mmCIF file with all atom_site columns, C-alpha atoms in Angstrom:
data_model
loop_
_atom_site.group_PDB
_atom_site.id
_atom_site.type_symbol
_atom_site.label_atom_id
_atom_site.label_alt_id
_atom_site.label_comp_id
_atom_site.label_asym_id
_atom_site.label_entity_id
_atom_site.label_seq_id
_atom_site.pdbx_PDB_ins_code
_atom_site.Cartn_x
_atom_site.Cartn_y
_atom_site.Cartn_z
_atom_site.occupancy
_atom_site.B_iso_or_equiv
_atom_site.pdbx_formal_charge
_atom_site.auth_seq_id
_atom_site.auth_comp_id
_atom_site.auth_asym_id
_atom_site.auth_atom_id
_atom_site.pdbx_PDB_model_num
ATOM 1   C CA . UNK I 1 1   ? -22.808 17.590  11.448 1.00 0.00 ? 1   UNK I CA 1
ATOM 2   C CA . UNK I 1 2   ? -20.967 14.680  9.797  1.00 0.00 ? 2   UNK I CA 1
ATOM 3   C CA . UNK I 1 3   ? -17.713 14.621  11.827 1.00 0.00 ? 3   UNK I CA 1
ATOM 4   C CA . UNK I 1 4   ? -15.516 11.715  10.679 1.00 0.00 ? 4   UNK I CA 1
ATOM 5   C CA . UNK I 1 5   ? -16.933 9.565   7.886  1.00 0.00 ? 5   UNK I CA 1
ATOM 6   C CA . UNK I 1 6   ? -15.532 6.151   6.970  1.00 0.00 ? 6   UNK I CA 1
ATOM 7   C CA . UNK I 1 7   ? -16.415 3.996   3.984  1.00 0.00 ? 7   UNK I CA 1
ATOM 8   C CA . UNK I 1 8   ? -17.116 1.178   3.530  1.00 0.00 ? 8   UNK I CA 1
ATOM 9   C CA . UNK I 1 9   ? -18.629 -0.138  6.779  1.00 0.00 ? 9   UNK I CA 1
ATOM 10  C CA . UNK I 1 10  ? -17.911 -3.762  5.865  1.00 0.00 ? 10  UNK I CA 1
ATOM 11  C CA . UNK I 1 11  ? -15.537 -5.391  3.395  1.00 0.00 ? 11  UNK I CA 1
ATOM 12  C CA . UNK I 1 12  ? -14.473 -8.936  2.583  1.00 0.00 ? 12  UNK I CA 1
ATOM 13  C CA . UNK I 1 13  ? -11.244 -9.460  0.654  1.00 0.00 ? 13  UNK I CA 1
ATOM 14  C CA . UNK I 1 14  ? -9.328  -12.431 -0.613 1.00 0.00 ? 14  UNK I CA 1
ATOM 15  C CA . UNK I 1 15  ? -5.667  -12.818 0.301  1.00 0.00 ? 15  UNK I CA 1
ATOM 16  C CA . UNK I 1 16  ? -3.533  -10.722 -2.025 1.00 0.00 ? 16  UNK I CA 1
ATOM 17  C CA . UNK I 1 17  ? -6.240  -8.286  -3.048 1.00 0.00 ? 17  UNK I CA 1
ATOM 18  C CA . UNK I 1 18  ? -5.776  -4.563  -2.583 1.00 0.00 ? 18  UNK I CA 1
ATOM 19  C CA . UNK I 1 19  ? -8.223  -1.956  -1.394 1.00 0.00 ? 19  UNK I CA 1
ATOM 20  C CA . UNK I 1 20  ? -8.489  1.526   0.044  1.00 0.00 ? 20  UNK I CA 1
ATOM 21  C CA . UNK I 1 21  ? -10.393 2.466   3.158  1.00 0.00 ? 21  UNK I CA 1
ATOM 22  C CA . UNK I 1 22  ? -11.722 5.991   2.890  1.00 0.00 ? 22  UNK I CA 1
ATOM 23  C CA . UNK I 1 23  ? -11.809 8.578   5.662  1.00 0.00 ? 23  UNK I CA 1
ATOM 24  C CA . UNK I 1 24  ? -13.048 12.156  5.507  1.00 0.00 ? 24  UNK I CA 1
ATOM 25  C CA . UNK I 1 25  ? -13.565 14.799  8.187  1.00 0.00 ? 25  UNK I CA 1
ATOM 26  C CA . UNK I 1 26  ? -15.334 18.127  7.981  1.00 0.00 ? 26  UNK I CA 1
ATOM 27  C CA . UNK I 1 27  ? -13.979 19.728  11.161 1.00 0.00 ? 27  UNK I CA 1
ATOM 28  C CA . UNK I 1 28  ? -10.848 21.232  9.575  1.00 0.00 ? 28  UNK I CA 1
ATOM 29  C CA . UNK I 1 29  ? -8.595  19.242  11.912 1.00 0.00 ? 29  UNK I CA 1
ATOM 30  C CA . UNK I 1 30  ? -4.942  19.083  10.955 1.00 0.00 ? 30  UNK I CA 1
ATOM 31  C CA . UNK I 1 31  ? -4.257  15.788  12.727 1.00 0.00 ? 31  UNK I CA 1
ATOM 32  C CA . UNK I 1 32  ? -5.748  12.530  11.450 1.00 0.00 ? 32  UNK I CA 1
ATOM 33  C CA . UNK I 1 33  ? -4.943  8.919   12.226 1.00 0.00 ? 33  UNK I CA 1
ATOM 34  C CA . UNK I 1 34  ? -5.797  5.298   11.532 1.00 0.00 ? 34  UNK I CA 1
ATOM 35  C CA . UNK I 1 35  ? -6.183  2.603   14.201 1.00 0.00 ? 35  UNK I CA 1
ATOM 36  C CA . UNK I 1 36  ? -6.955  -1.088  14.119 1.00 0.00 ? 36  UNK I CA 1
ATOM 37  C CA . UNK I 1 37  ? -8.880  -2.968  16.785 1.00 0.00 ? 37  UNK I CA 1
ATOM 38  C CA . UNK I 1 38  ? -8.438  -6.709  17.117 1.00 0.00 ? 38  UNK I CA 1
ATOM 39  C CA . UNK I 1 39  ? -10.849 -8.872  19.149 1.00 0.00 ? 39  UNK I CA 1
ATOM 40  C CA . UNK I 1 40  ? -10.603 -8.264  22.886 1.00 0.00 ? 40  UNK I CA 1
ATOM 41  C CA . UNK I 1 41  ? -8.053  -5.495  22.505 1.00 0.00 ? 41  UNK I CA 1
ATOM 42  C CA . UNK I 1 42  ? -7.839  -1.752  22.516 1.00 0.00 ? 42  UNK I CA 1
ATOM 43  C CA . UNK I 1 43  ? -7.032  0.300   19.436 1.00 0.00 ? 43  UNK I CA 1
ATOM 44  C CA . UNK I 1 44  ? -3.493  0.424   18.039 1.00 0.00 ? 44  UNK I CA 1
ATOM 45  C CA . UNK I 1 45  ? -2.137  3.238   15.888 1.00 0.00 ? 45  UNK I CA 1
ATOM 46  C CA . UNK I 1 46  ? -1.248  2.339   12.285 1.00 0.00 ? 46  UNK I CA 1
ATOM 47  C CA . UNK I 1 47  ? -0.358  5.681   10.643 1.00 0.00 ? 47  UNK I CA 1
ATOM 48  C CA . UNK I 1 48  ? -1.023  9.328   11.339 1.00 0.00 ? 48  UNK I CA 1
ATOM 49  C CA . UNK I 1 49  ? -0.793  12.711  9.645  1.00 0.00 ? 49  UNK I CA 1
ATOM 50  C CA . UNK I 1 50  ? -0.203  16.131  11.166 1.00 0.00 ? 50  UNK I CA 1
ATOM 51  C CA . UNK I 1 51  ? -1.277  17.980  8.043  1.00 0.00 ? 51  UNK I CA 1
ATOM 52  C CA . UNK I 1 52  ? -1.597  17.797  4.262  1.00 0.00 ? 52  UNK I CA 1
ATOM 53  C CA . UNK I 1 53  ? 1.502   16.224  2.745  1.00 0.00 ? 53  UNK I CA 1
ATOM 54  C CA . UNK I 1 54  ? 2.837   14.932  6.084  1.00 0.00 ? 54  UNK I CA 1
ATOM 55  C CA . UNK I 1 55  ? 2.433   11.352  7.288  1.00 0.00 ? 55  UNK I CA 1
ATOM 56  C CA . UNK I 1 56  ? 4.263   9.102   9.717  1.00 0.00 ? 56  UNK I CA 1
ATOM 57  C CA . UNK I 1 57  ? 4.164   5.567   11.080 1.00 0.00 ? 57  UNK I CA 1
ATOM 58  C CA . UNK I 1 58  ? 2.476   4.493   14.249 1.00 0.00 ? 58  UNK I CA 1
ATOM 59  C CA . UNK I 1 59  ? 2.776   1.322   16.279 1.00 0.00 ? 59  UNK I CA 1
ATOM 60  C CA . UNK I 1 60  ? 1.698   -1.240  13.632 1.00 0.00 ? 60  UNK I CA 1
ATOM 61  C CA . UNK I 1 61  ? 2.393   0.251   10.148 1.00 0.00 ? 61  UNK I CA 1
ATOM 62  C CA . UNK I 1 62  ? 3.494   -2.854  8.208  1.00 0.00 ? 62  UNK I CA 1
ATOM 63  C CA . UNK I 1 63  ? 1.254   -3.743  5.265  1.00 0.00 ? 63  UNK I CA 1
ATOM 64  C CA . UNK I 1 64  ? -0.426  -0.336  5.095  1.00 0.00 ? 64  UNK I CA 1
ATOM 65  C CA . UNK I 1 65  ? 0.181   2.867   3.132  1.00 0.00 ? 65  UNK I CA 1
ATOM 66  C CA . UNK I 1 66  ? -1.292  6.326   3.624  1.00 0.00 ? 66  UNK I CA 1
ATOM 67  C CA . UNK I 1 67  ? -1.201  9.702   1.927  1.00 0.00 ? 67  UNK I CA 1
ATOM 68  C CA . UNK I 1 68  ? -2.685  13.089  2.781  1.00 0.00 ? 68  UNK I CA 1
ATOM 69  C CA . UNK I 1 69  ? -3.312  15.339  -0.200 1.00 0.00 ? 69  UNK I CA 1
ATOM 70  C CA . UNK I 1 70  ? -6.018  17.452  1.463  1.00 0.00 ? 70  UNK I CA 1
ATOM 71  C CA . UNK I 1 71  ? -6.908  18.417  5.022  1.00 0.00 ? 71  UNK I CA 1
ATOM 72  C CA . UNK I 1 72  ? -10.226 16.596  4.724  1.00 0.00 ? 72  UNK I CA 1
ATOM 73  C CA . UNK I 1 73  ? -9.183  13.156  3.429  1.00 0.00 ? 73  UNK I CA 1
ATOM 74  C CA . UNK I 1 74  ? -6.862  10.476  4.783  1.00 0.00 ? 74  UNK I CA 1
ATOM 75  C CA . UNK I 1 75  ? -7.199  7.137   2.935  1.00 0.00 ? 75  UNK I CA 1
ATOM 76  C CA . UNK I 1 76  ? -5.620  3.894   4.145  1.00 0.00 ? 76  UNK I CA 1
ATOM 77  C CA . UNK I 1 77  ? -4.372  1.460   1.514  1.00 0.00 ? 77  UNK I CA 1
ATOM 78  C CA . UNK I 1 78  ? -3.824  -2.261  1.824  1.00 0.00 ? 78  UNK I CA 1
ATOM 79  C CA . UNK I 1 79  ? -1.581  -3.239  -1.093 1.00 0.00 ? 79  UNK I CA 1
ATOM 80  C CA . UNK I 1 80  ? -1.757  -7.031  -0.667 1.00 0.00 ? 80  UNK I CA 1
ATOM 81  C CA . UNK I 1 81  ? -4.242  -8.098  1.977  1.00 0.00 ? 81  UNK I CA 1
ATOM 82  C CA . UNK I 1 82  ? -3.306  -10.847 4.432  1.00 0.00 ? 82  UNK I CA 1
ATOM 83  C CA . UNK I 1 83  ? -5.512  -12.755 6.921  1.00 0.00 ? 83  UNK I CA 1
ATOM 84  C CA . UNK I 1 84  ? -3.601  -11.037 9.752  1.00 0.00 ? 84  UNK I CA 1
ATOM 85  C CA . UNK I 1 85  ? -5.164  -7.764  8.603  1.00 0.00 ? 85  UNK I CA 1
ATOM 86  C CA . UNK I 1 86  ? -8.642  -8.984  9.507  1.00 0.00 ? 86  UNK I CA 1
ATOM 87  C CA . UNK I 1 87  ? -9.715  -6.358  12.004 1.00 0.00 ? 87  UNK I CA 1
ATOM 88  C CA . UNK I 1 88  ? -11.909 -3.347  12.628 1.00 0.00 ? 88  UNK I CA 1
ATOM 89  C CA . UNK I 1 89  ? -10.340 -0.122  11.375 1.00 0.00 ? 89  UNK I CA 1
ATOM 90  C CA . UNK I 1 90  ? -11.021 3.300   12.841 1.00 0.00 ? 90  UNK I CA 1
ATOM 91  C CA . UNK I 1 91  ? -10.138 6.677   11.470 1.00 0.00 ? 91  UNK I CA 1
ATOM 92  C CA . UNK I 1 92  ? -9.878  9.644   13.830 1.00 0.00 ? 92  UNK I CA 1
ATOM 93  C CA . UNK I 1 93  ? -9.224  13.357  13.691 1.00 0.00 ? 93  UNK I CA 1
ATOM 94  C CA . UNK I 1 94  ? -7.985  15.454  16.568 1.00 0.00 ? 94  UNK I CA 1
ATOM 95  C CA . UNK I 1 95  ? -9.080  18.797  17.874 1.00 0.00 ? 95  UNK I CA 1
ATOM 96  C CA . UNK I 1 96  ? -5.821  20.570  18.664 1.00 0.00 ? 96  UNK I CA 1
ATOM 97  C CA . UNK I 1 97  ? -6.462  22.801  21.697 1.00 0.00 ? 97  UNK I CA 1
ATOM 98  C CA . UNK I 1 98  ? -8.346  20.194  23.715 1.00 0.00 ? 98  UNK I CA 1
ATOM 99  C CA . UNK I 1 99  ? -6.379  17.244  22.314 1.00 0.00 ? 99  UNK I CA 1
ATOM 100 C CA . UNK I 1 100 ? -9.604  15.261  21.803 1.00 0.00 ? 100 UNK I CA 1
ATOM 101 C CA . UNK I 1 101 ? -9.793  12.613  19.089 1.00 0.00 ? 101 UNK I CA 1
ATOM 102 C CA . UNK I 1 102 ? -13.070 12.043  17.275 1.00 0.00 ? 102 UNK I CA 1
ATOM 103 C CA . UNK I 1 103 ? -13.570 8.630   15.719 1.00 0.00 ? 103 UNK I CA 1
ATOM 104 C CA . UNK I 1 104 ? -15.415 7.396   12.672 1.00 0.00 ? 104 UNK I CA 1
ATOM 105 C CA . UNK I 1 105 ? -17.867 4.488   12.904 1.00 0.00 ? 105 UNK I CA 1
ATOM 106 C CA . UNK I 1 106 ? -15.270 1.939   11.847 1.00 0.00 ? 106 UNK I CA 1
ATOM 107 C CA . UNK I 1 107 ? -14.782 -0.496  8.965  1.00 0.00 ? 107 UNK I CA 1
ATOM 108 C CA . UNK I 1 108 ? -14.983 -4.226  9.621  1.00 0.00 ? 108 UNK I CA 1
ATOM 109 C CA . UNK I 1 109 ? -12.547 -5.958  7.260  1.00 0.00 ? 109 UNK I CA 1
ATOM 110 C CA . UNK I 1 110 ? -12.278 -9.692  6.766  1.00 0.00 ? 110 UNK I CA 1
ATOM 111 C CA . UNK I 1 111 ? -9.450  -11.197 4.707  1.00 0.00 ? 111 UNK I CA 1
ATOM 112 C CA . UNK I 1 112 ? -10.030 -14.796 3.641  1.00 0.00 ? 112 UNK I CA 1
ATOM 113 C CA . UNK X 2 1   ? 6.855   3.355   25.699 1.00 0.00 ? 1   UNK X CA 1
ATOM 114 C CA . UNK X 2 2   ? 3.711   4.179   27.572 1.00 0.00 ? 2   UNK X CA 1
ATOM 115 C CA . UNK X 2 3   ? 1.425   1.356   28.643 1.00 0.00 ? 3   UNK X CA 1
ATOM 116 C CA . UNK X 2 4   ? -2.161  1.427   29.859 1.00 0.00 ? 4   UNK X CA 1
ATOM 117 C CA . UNK X 2 5   ? -3.586  -1.415  31.939 1.00 0.00 ? 5   UNK X CA 1
ATOM 118 C CA . UNK X 2 6   ? -7.214  -2.175  32.680 1.00 0.00 ? 6   UNK X CA 1
ATOM 119 C CA . UNK X 2 7   ? -7.210  -5.043  35.142 1.00 0.00 ? 7   UNK X CA 1
ATOM 120 C CA . UNK X 2 8   ? -10.958 -5.790  35.026 1.00 0.00 ? 8   UNK X CA 1
ATOM 121 C CA . UNK X 2 9   ? -11.973 -7.589  31.814 1.00 0.00 ? 9   UNK X CA 1
ATOM 122 C CA . UNK X 2 10  ? -15.627 -7.546  32.921 1.00 0.00 ? 10  UNK X CA 1
ATOM 123 C CA . UNK X 2 11  ? -17.688 -5.694  35.477 1.00 0.00 ? 11  UNK X CA 1
ATOM 124 C CA . UNK X 2 12  ? -21.338 -5.930  36.400 1.00 0.00 ? 12  UNK X CA 1
ATOM 125 C CA . UNK X 2 13  ? -23.578 -3.374  38.106 1.00 0.00 ? 13  UNK X CA 1
ATOM 126 C CA . UNK X 2 14  ? -27.217 -3.202  39.086 1.00 0.00 ? 14  UNK X CA 1
ATOM 127 C CA . UNK X 2 15  ? -29.250 -0.489  37.435 1.00 0.00 ? 15  UNK X CA 1
ATOM 128 C CA . UNK X 2 16  ? -29.196 2.746   39.511 1.00 0.00 ? 16  UNK X CA 1
ATOM 129 C CA . UNK X 2 17  ? -26.104 1.602   41.433 1.00 0.00 ? 17  UNK X CA 1
ATOM 130 C CA . UNK X 2 18  ? -22.552 2.943   41.215 1.00 0.00 ? 18  UNK X CA 1
ATOM 131 C CA . UNK X 2 19  ? -19.597 1.193   39.606 1.00 0.00 ? 19  UNK X CA 1
ATOM 132 C CA . UNK X 2 20  ? -15.901 2.037   39.346 1.00 0.00 ? 20  UNK X CA 1
ATOM 133 C CA . UNK X 2 21  ? -13.670 0.948   36.482 1.00 0.00 ? 21  UNK X CA 1
ATOM 134 C CA . UNK X 2 22  ? -9.916  0.838   37.104 1.00 0.00 ? 22  UNK X CA 1
ATOM 135 C CA . UNK X 2 23  ? -7.062  2.027   34.933 1.00 0.00 ? 23  UNK X CA 1
ATOM 136 C CA . UNK X 2 24  ? -3.341  2.372   35.567 1.00 0.00 ? 24  UNK X CA 1
ATOM 137 C CA . UNK X 2 25  ? -0.697  3.705   33.235 1.00 0.00 ? 25  UNK X CA 1
ATOM 138 C CA . UNK X 2 26  ? 3.034   3.920   33.001 1.00 0.00 ? 26  UNK X CA 1
ATOM 139 C CA . UNK X 2 27  ? 4.815   7.061   31.856 1.00 0.00 ? 27  UNK X CA 1
ATOM 140 C CA . UNK X 2 28  ? 7.841   9.199   32.608 1.00 0.00 ? 28  UNK X CA 1
ATOM 141 C CA . UNK X 2 29  ? 6.137   12.346  31.303 1.00 0.00 ? 29  UNK X CA 1
ATOM 142 C CA . UNK X 2 30  ? 4.751   15.045  33.569 1.00 0.00 ? 30  UNK X CA 1
ATOM 143 C CA . UNK X 2 31  ? 2.339   16.618  31.089 1.00 0.00 ? 31  UNK X CA 1
ATOM 144 C CA . UNK X 2 32  ? -0.211  14.362  29.433 1.00 0.00 ? 32  UNK X CA 1
ATOM 145 C CA . UNK X 2 33  ? -3.907  13.675  28.894 1.00 0.00 ? 33  UNK X CA 1
ATOM 146 C CA . UNK X 2 34  ? -6.088  10.772  29.990 1.00 0.00 ? 34  UNK X CA 1
ATOM 147 C CA . UNK X 2 35  ? -9.395  9.717   28.483 1.00 0.00 ? 35  UNK X CA 1
ATOM 148 C CA . UNK X 2 36  ? -12.199 7.254   28.944 1.00 0.00 ? 36  UNK X CA 1
ATOM 149 C CA . UNK X 2 37  ? -13.957 6.111   25.774 1.00 0.00 ? 37  UNK X CA 1
ATOM 150 C CA . UNK X 2 38  ? -17.176 4.096   25.589 1.00 0.00 ? 38  UNK X CA 1
ATOM 151 C CA . UNK X 2 39  ? -17.730 1.579   22.794 1.00 0.00 ? 39  UNK X CA 1
ATOM 152 C CA . UNK X 2 40  ? -21.306 0.243   22.593 1.00 0.00 ? 40  UNK X CA 1
ATOM 153 C CA . UNK X 2 41  ? -22.247 -2.683  20.305 1.00 0.00 ? 41  UNK X CA 1
ATOM 154 C CA . UNK X 2 42  ? -22.538 -0.199  17.440 1.00 0.00 ? 42  UNK X CA 1
ATOM 155 C CA . UNK X 2 43  ? -18.686 -0.020  17.540 1.00 0.00 ? 43  UNK X CA 1
ATOM 156 C CA . UNK X 2 44  ? -18.672 3.779   17.701 1.00 0.00 ? 44  UNK X CA 1
ATOM 157 C CA . UNK X 2 45  ? -15.945 5.172   19.980 1.00 0.00 ? 45  UNK X CA 1
ATOM 158 C CA . UNK X 2 46  ? -17.563 7.812   22.182 1.00 0.00 ? 46  UNK X CA 1
ATOM 159 C CA . UNK X 2 47  ? -15.569 10.134  24.433 1.00 0.00 ? 47  UNK X CA 1
ATOM 160 C CA . UNK X 2 48  ? -16.861 9.913   28.002 1.00 0.00 ? 48  UNK X CA 1
ATOM 161 C CA . UNK X 2 49  ? -14.460 12.112  29.932 1.00 0.00 ? 49  UNK X CA 1
ATOM 162 C CA . UNK X 2 50  ? -11.062 13.784  29.651 1.00 0.00 ? 50  UNK X CA 1
ATOM 163 C CA . UNK X 2 51  ? -8.435  14.726  32.262 1.00 0.00 ? 51  UNK X CA 1
ATOM 164 C CA . UNK X 2 52  ? -5.406  16.961  31.893 1.00 0.00 ? 52  UNK X CA 1
ATOM 165 C CA . UNK X 2 53  ? -2.534  15.786  34.093 1.00 0.00 ? 53  UNK X CA 1
ATOM 166 C CA . UNK X 2 54  ? -1.579  19.258  35.265 1.00 0.00 ? 54  UNK X CA 1
ATOM 167 C CA . UNK X 2 55  ? -5.035  19.799  36.732 1.00 0.00 ? 55  UNK X CA 1
ATOM 168 C CA . UNK X 2 56  ? -5.433  18.435  40.250 1.00 0.00 ? 56  UNK X CA 1
ATOM 169 C CA . UNK X 2 57  ? -9.215  18.650  40.151 1.00 0.00 ? 57  UNK X CA 1
ATOM 170 C CA . UNK X 2 58  ? -10.930 15.474  39.032 1.00 0.00 ? 58  UNK X CA 1
ATOM 171 C CA . UNK X 2 59  ? -12.984 15.792  35.851 1.00 0.00 ? 59  UNK X CA 1
ATOM 172 C CA . UNK X 2 60  ? -16.759 15.315  36.013 1.00 0.00 ? 60  UNK X CA 1
ATOM 173 C CA . UNK X 2 61  ? -19.349 14.934  33.262 1.00 0.00 ? 61  UNK X CA 1
ATOM 174 C CA . UNK X 2 62  ? -22.858 14.453  34.614 1.00 0.00 ? 62  UNK X CA 1
ATOM 175 C CA . UNK X 2 63  ? -22.997 10.886  36.054 1.00 0.00 ? 63  UNK X CA 1
ATOM 176 C CA . UNK X 2 64  ? -19.379 10.189  35.115 1.00 0.00 ? 64  UNK X CA 1
ATOM 177 C CA . UNK X 2 65  ? -16.428 11.215  37.235 1.00 0.00 ? 65  UNK X CA 1
ATOM 178 C CA . UNK X 2 66  ? -12.798 10.209  37.571 1.00 0.00 ? 66  UNK X CA 1
ATOM 179 C CA . UNK X 2 67  ? -10.419 9.644   40.450 1.00 0.00 ? 67  UNK X CA 1
ATOM 180 C CA . UNK X 2 68  ? -7.067  10.825  39.113 1.00 0.00 ? 68  UNK X CA 1
ATOM 181 C CA . UNK X 2 69  ? -4.098  9.885   41.291 1.00 0.00 ? 69  UNK X CA 1
ATOM 182 C CA . UNK X 2 70  ? -1.038  11.236  39.475 1.00 0.00 ? 70  UNK X CA 1
ATOM 183 C CA . UNK X 2 71  ? 1.588   9.887   41.841 1.00 0.00 ? 71  UNK X CA 1
ATOM 184 C CA . UNK X 2 72  ? 0.042   6.432   41.747 1.00 0.00 ? 72  UNK X CA 1
ATOM 185 C CA . UNK X 2 73  ? -0.528  6.698   37.957 1.00 0.00 ? 73  UNK X CA 1
ATOM 186 C CA . UNK X 2 74  ? -4.127  5.682   38.444 1.00 0.00 ? 74  UNK X CA 1
ATOM 187 C CA . UNK X 2 75  ? -7.189  6.945   36.569 1.00 0.00 ? 75  UNK X CA 1
ATOM 188 C CA . UNK X 2 76  ? -10.454 5.260   37.551 1.00 0.00 ? 76  UNK X CA 1
ATOM 189 C CA . UNK X 2 77  ? -13.907 5.999   36.145 1.00 0.00 ? 77  UNK X CA 1
ATOM 190 C CA . UNK X 2 78  ? -16.955 6.144   38.416 1.00 0.00 ? 78  UNK X CA 1
ATOM 191 C CA . UNK X 2 79  ? -20.404 5.792   36.908 1.00 0.00 ? 79  UNK X CA 1
ATOM 192 C CA . UNK X 2 80  ? -23.220 6.850   39.231 1.00 0.00 ? 80  UNK X CA 1
ATOM 193 C CA . UNK X 2 81  ? -26.894 5.929   38.871 1.00 0.00 ? 81  UNK X CA 1
ATOM 194 C CA . UNK X 2 82  ? -26.034 3.318   36.229 1.00 0.00 ? 82  UNK X CA 1
ATOM 195 C CA . UNK X 2 83  ? -28.429 3.021   33.311 1.00 0.00 ? 83  UNK X CA 1
ATOM 196 C CA . UNK X 2 84  ? -29.060 0.209   30.850 1.00 0.00 ? 84  UNK X CA 1
ATOM 197 C CA . UNK X 2 85  ? -27.569 2.393   28.122 1.00 0.00 ? 85  UNK X CA 1
ATOM 198 C CA . UNK X 2 86  ? -24.244 2.459   29.971 1.00 0.00 ? 86  UNK X CA 1
ATOM 199 C CA . UNK X 2 87  ? -23.637 -1.177  29.026 1.00 0.00 ? 87  UNK X CA 1
ATOM 200 C CA . UNK X 2 88  ? -20.610 -1.162  26.707 1.00 0.00 ? 88  UNK X CA 1
ATOM 201 C CA . UNK X 2 89  ? -16.858 -1.676  26.463 1.00 0.00 ? 89  UNK X CA 1
ATOM 202 C CA . UNK X 2 90  ? -14.942 1.074   28.221 1.00 0.00 ? 90  UNK X CA 1
ATOM 203 C CA . UNK X 2 91  ? -11.407 1.961   27.203 1.00 0.00 ? 91  UNK X CA 1
ATOM 204 C CA . UNK X 2 92  ? -8.916  4.023   29.141 1.00 0.00 ? 92  UNK X CA 1
ATOM 205 C CA . UNK X 2 93  ? -6.457  5.921   26.940 1.00 0.00 ? 93  UNK X CA 1
ATOM 206 C CA . UNK X 2 94  ? -3.302  7.984   27.402 1.00 0.00 ? 94  UNK X CA 1
ATOM 207 C CA . UNK X 2 95  ? -1.812  10.742  25.274 1.00 0.00 ? 95  UNK X CA 1
ATOM 208 C CA . UNK X 2 96  ? 1.425   12.565  25.987 1.00 0.00 ? 96  UNK X CA 1
ATOM 209 C CA . UNK X 2 97  ? 0.344   15.594  23.946 1.00 0.00 ? 97  UNK X CA 1
ATOM 210 C CA . UNK X 2 98  ? 2.082   13.949  21.023 1.00 0.00 ? 98  UNK X CA 1
ATOM 211 C CA . UNK X 2 99  ? 0.726   11.934  18.158 1.00 0.00 ? 99  UNK X CA 1
ATOM 212 C CA . UNK X 2 100 ? -0.185  8.606   19.712 1.00 0.00 ? 100 UNK X CA 1
ATOM 213 C CA . UNK X 2 101 ? -3.213  7.643   21.769 1.00 0.00 ? 101 UNK X CA 1
ATOM 214 C CA . UNK X 2 102 ? -2.386  4.489   23.751 1.00 0.00 ? 102 UNK X CA 1
ATOM 215 C CA . UNK X 2 103 ? -5.350  2.346   24.786 1.00 0.00 ? 103 UNK X CA 1
ATOM 216 C CA . UNK X 2 104 ? -5.869  -0.178  27.522 1.00 0.00 ? 104 UNK X CA 1
ATOM 217 C CA . UNK X 2 105 ? -7.396  -3.567  26.752 1.00 0.00 ? 105 UNK X CA 1
ATOM 218 C CA . UNK X 2 106 ? -10.896 -2.522  27.789 1.00 0.00 ? 106 UNK X CA 1
ATOM 219 C CA . UNK X 2 107 ? -13.488 -3.429  30.421 1.00 0.00 ? 107 UNK X CA 1
ATOM 220 C CA . UNK X 2 108 ? -16.865 -4.838  29.449 1.00 0.00 ? 108 UNK X CA 1
ATOM 221 C CA . UNK X 2 109 ? -19.574 -3.316  31.628 1.00 0.00 ? 109 UNK X CA 1
ATOM 222 C CA . UNK X 2 110 ? -22.861 -5.154  32.028 1.00 0.00 ? 110 UNK X CA 1
ATOM 223 C CA . UNK X 2 111 ? -25.858 -3.413  33.605 1.00 0.00 ? 111 UNK X CA 1
ATOM 224 C CA . UNK X 2 112 ? -28.493 -5.611  35.225 1.00 0.00 ? 112 UNK X CA 1
ATOM 225 C CA . UNK X 2 113 ? -32.105 -4.389  35.299 1.00 0.00 ? 113 UNK X CA 1
#
């Protein structure tokens, strides 16, 4: 009963480094998304996907890339990390009929 | 764009008492969904309760219930018989049946023993 799995749980990067945050779900949901949560704030949508091969931008997409080659996986790439990207990142998948989003445990990212 | 406002940054309740968390939202849509999520110190986002706008009946899940006032665009969460494990950040969220879940800024709930 894994649900949505995110790796890693913690990551420290230096400015300019690149990395990929991994997200996988085993519920066969078509819709997946990435959010960031900054201190004292709610979550904001970065990118989302409505199915394999289809992605689109959310509210705060700059500095991030995504792709969706399979239903299960939806990685988030930071091409050149900046201190402003220090945040907690959540991946989610959505159950269509009930419109409920299920979240992963989050990745805490620090960019120095 | 839709906005969600939680006007109470912090709330405190005595164990076994009842507390109500407030949420208002702004939308021009008639069909949408509203949610309350709980975020304990573990960071996990846990769905507490869900309301469909076309349903007039307020949603209830055990000790958690909502007061949904569609005309007033208000969606408050009532927690009855508060327990120590209820201490967490609570986020109100809105979805217009599209692809974006819009969150409020959160309310930190403290439960006193």
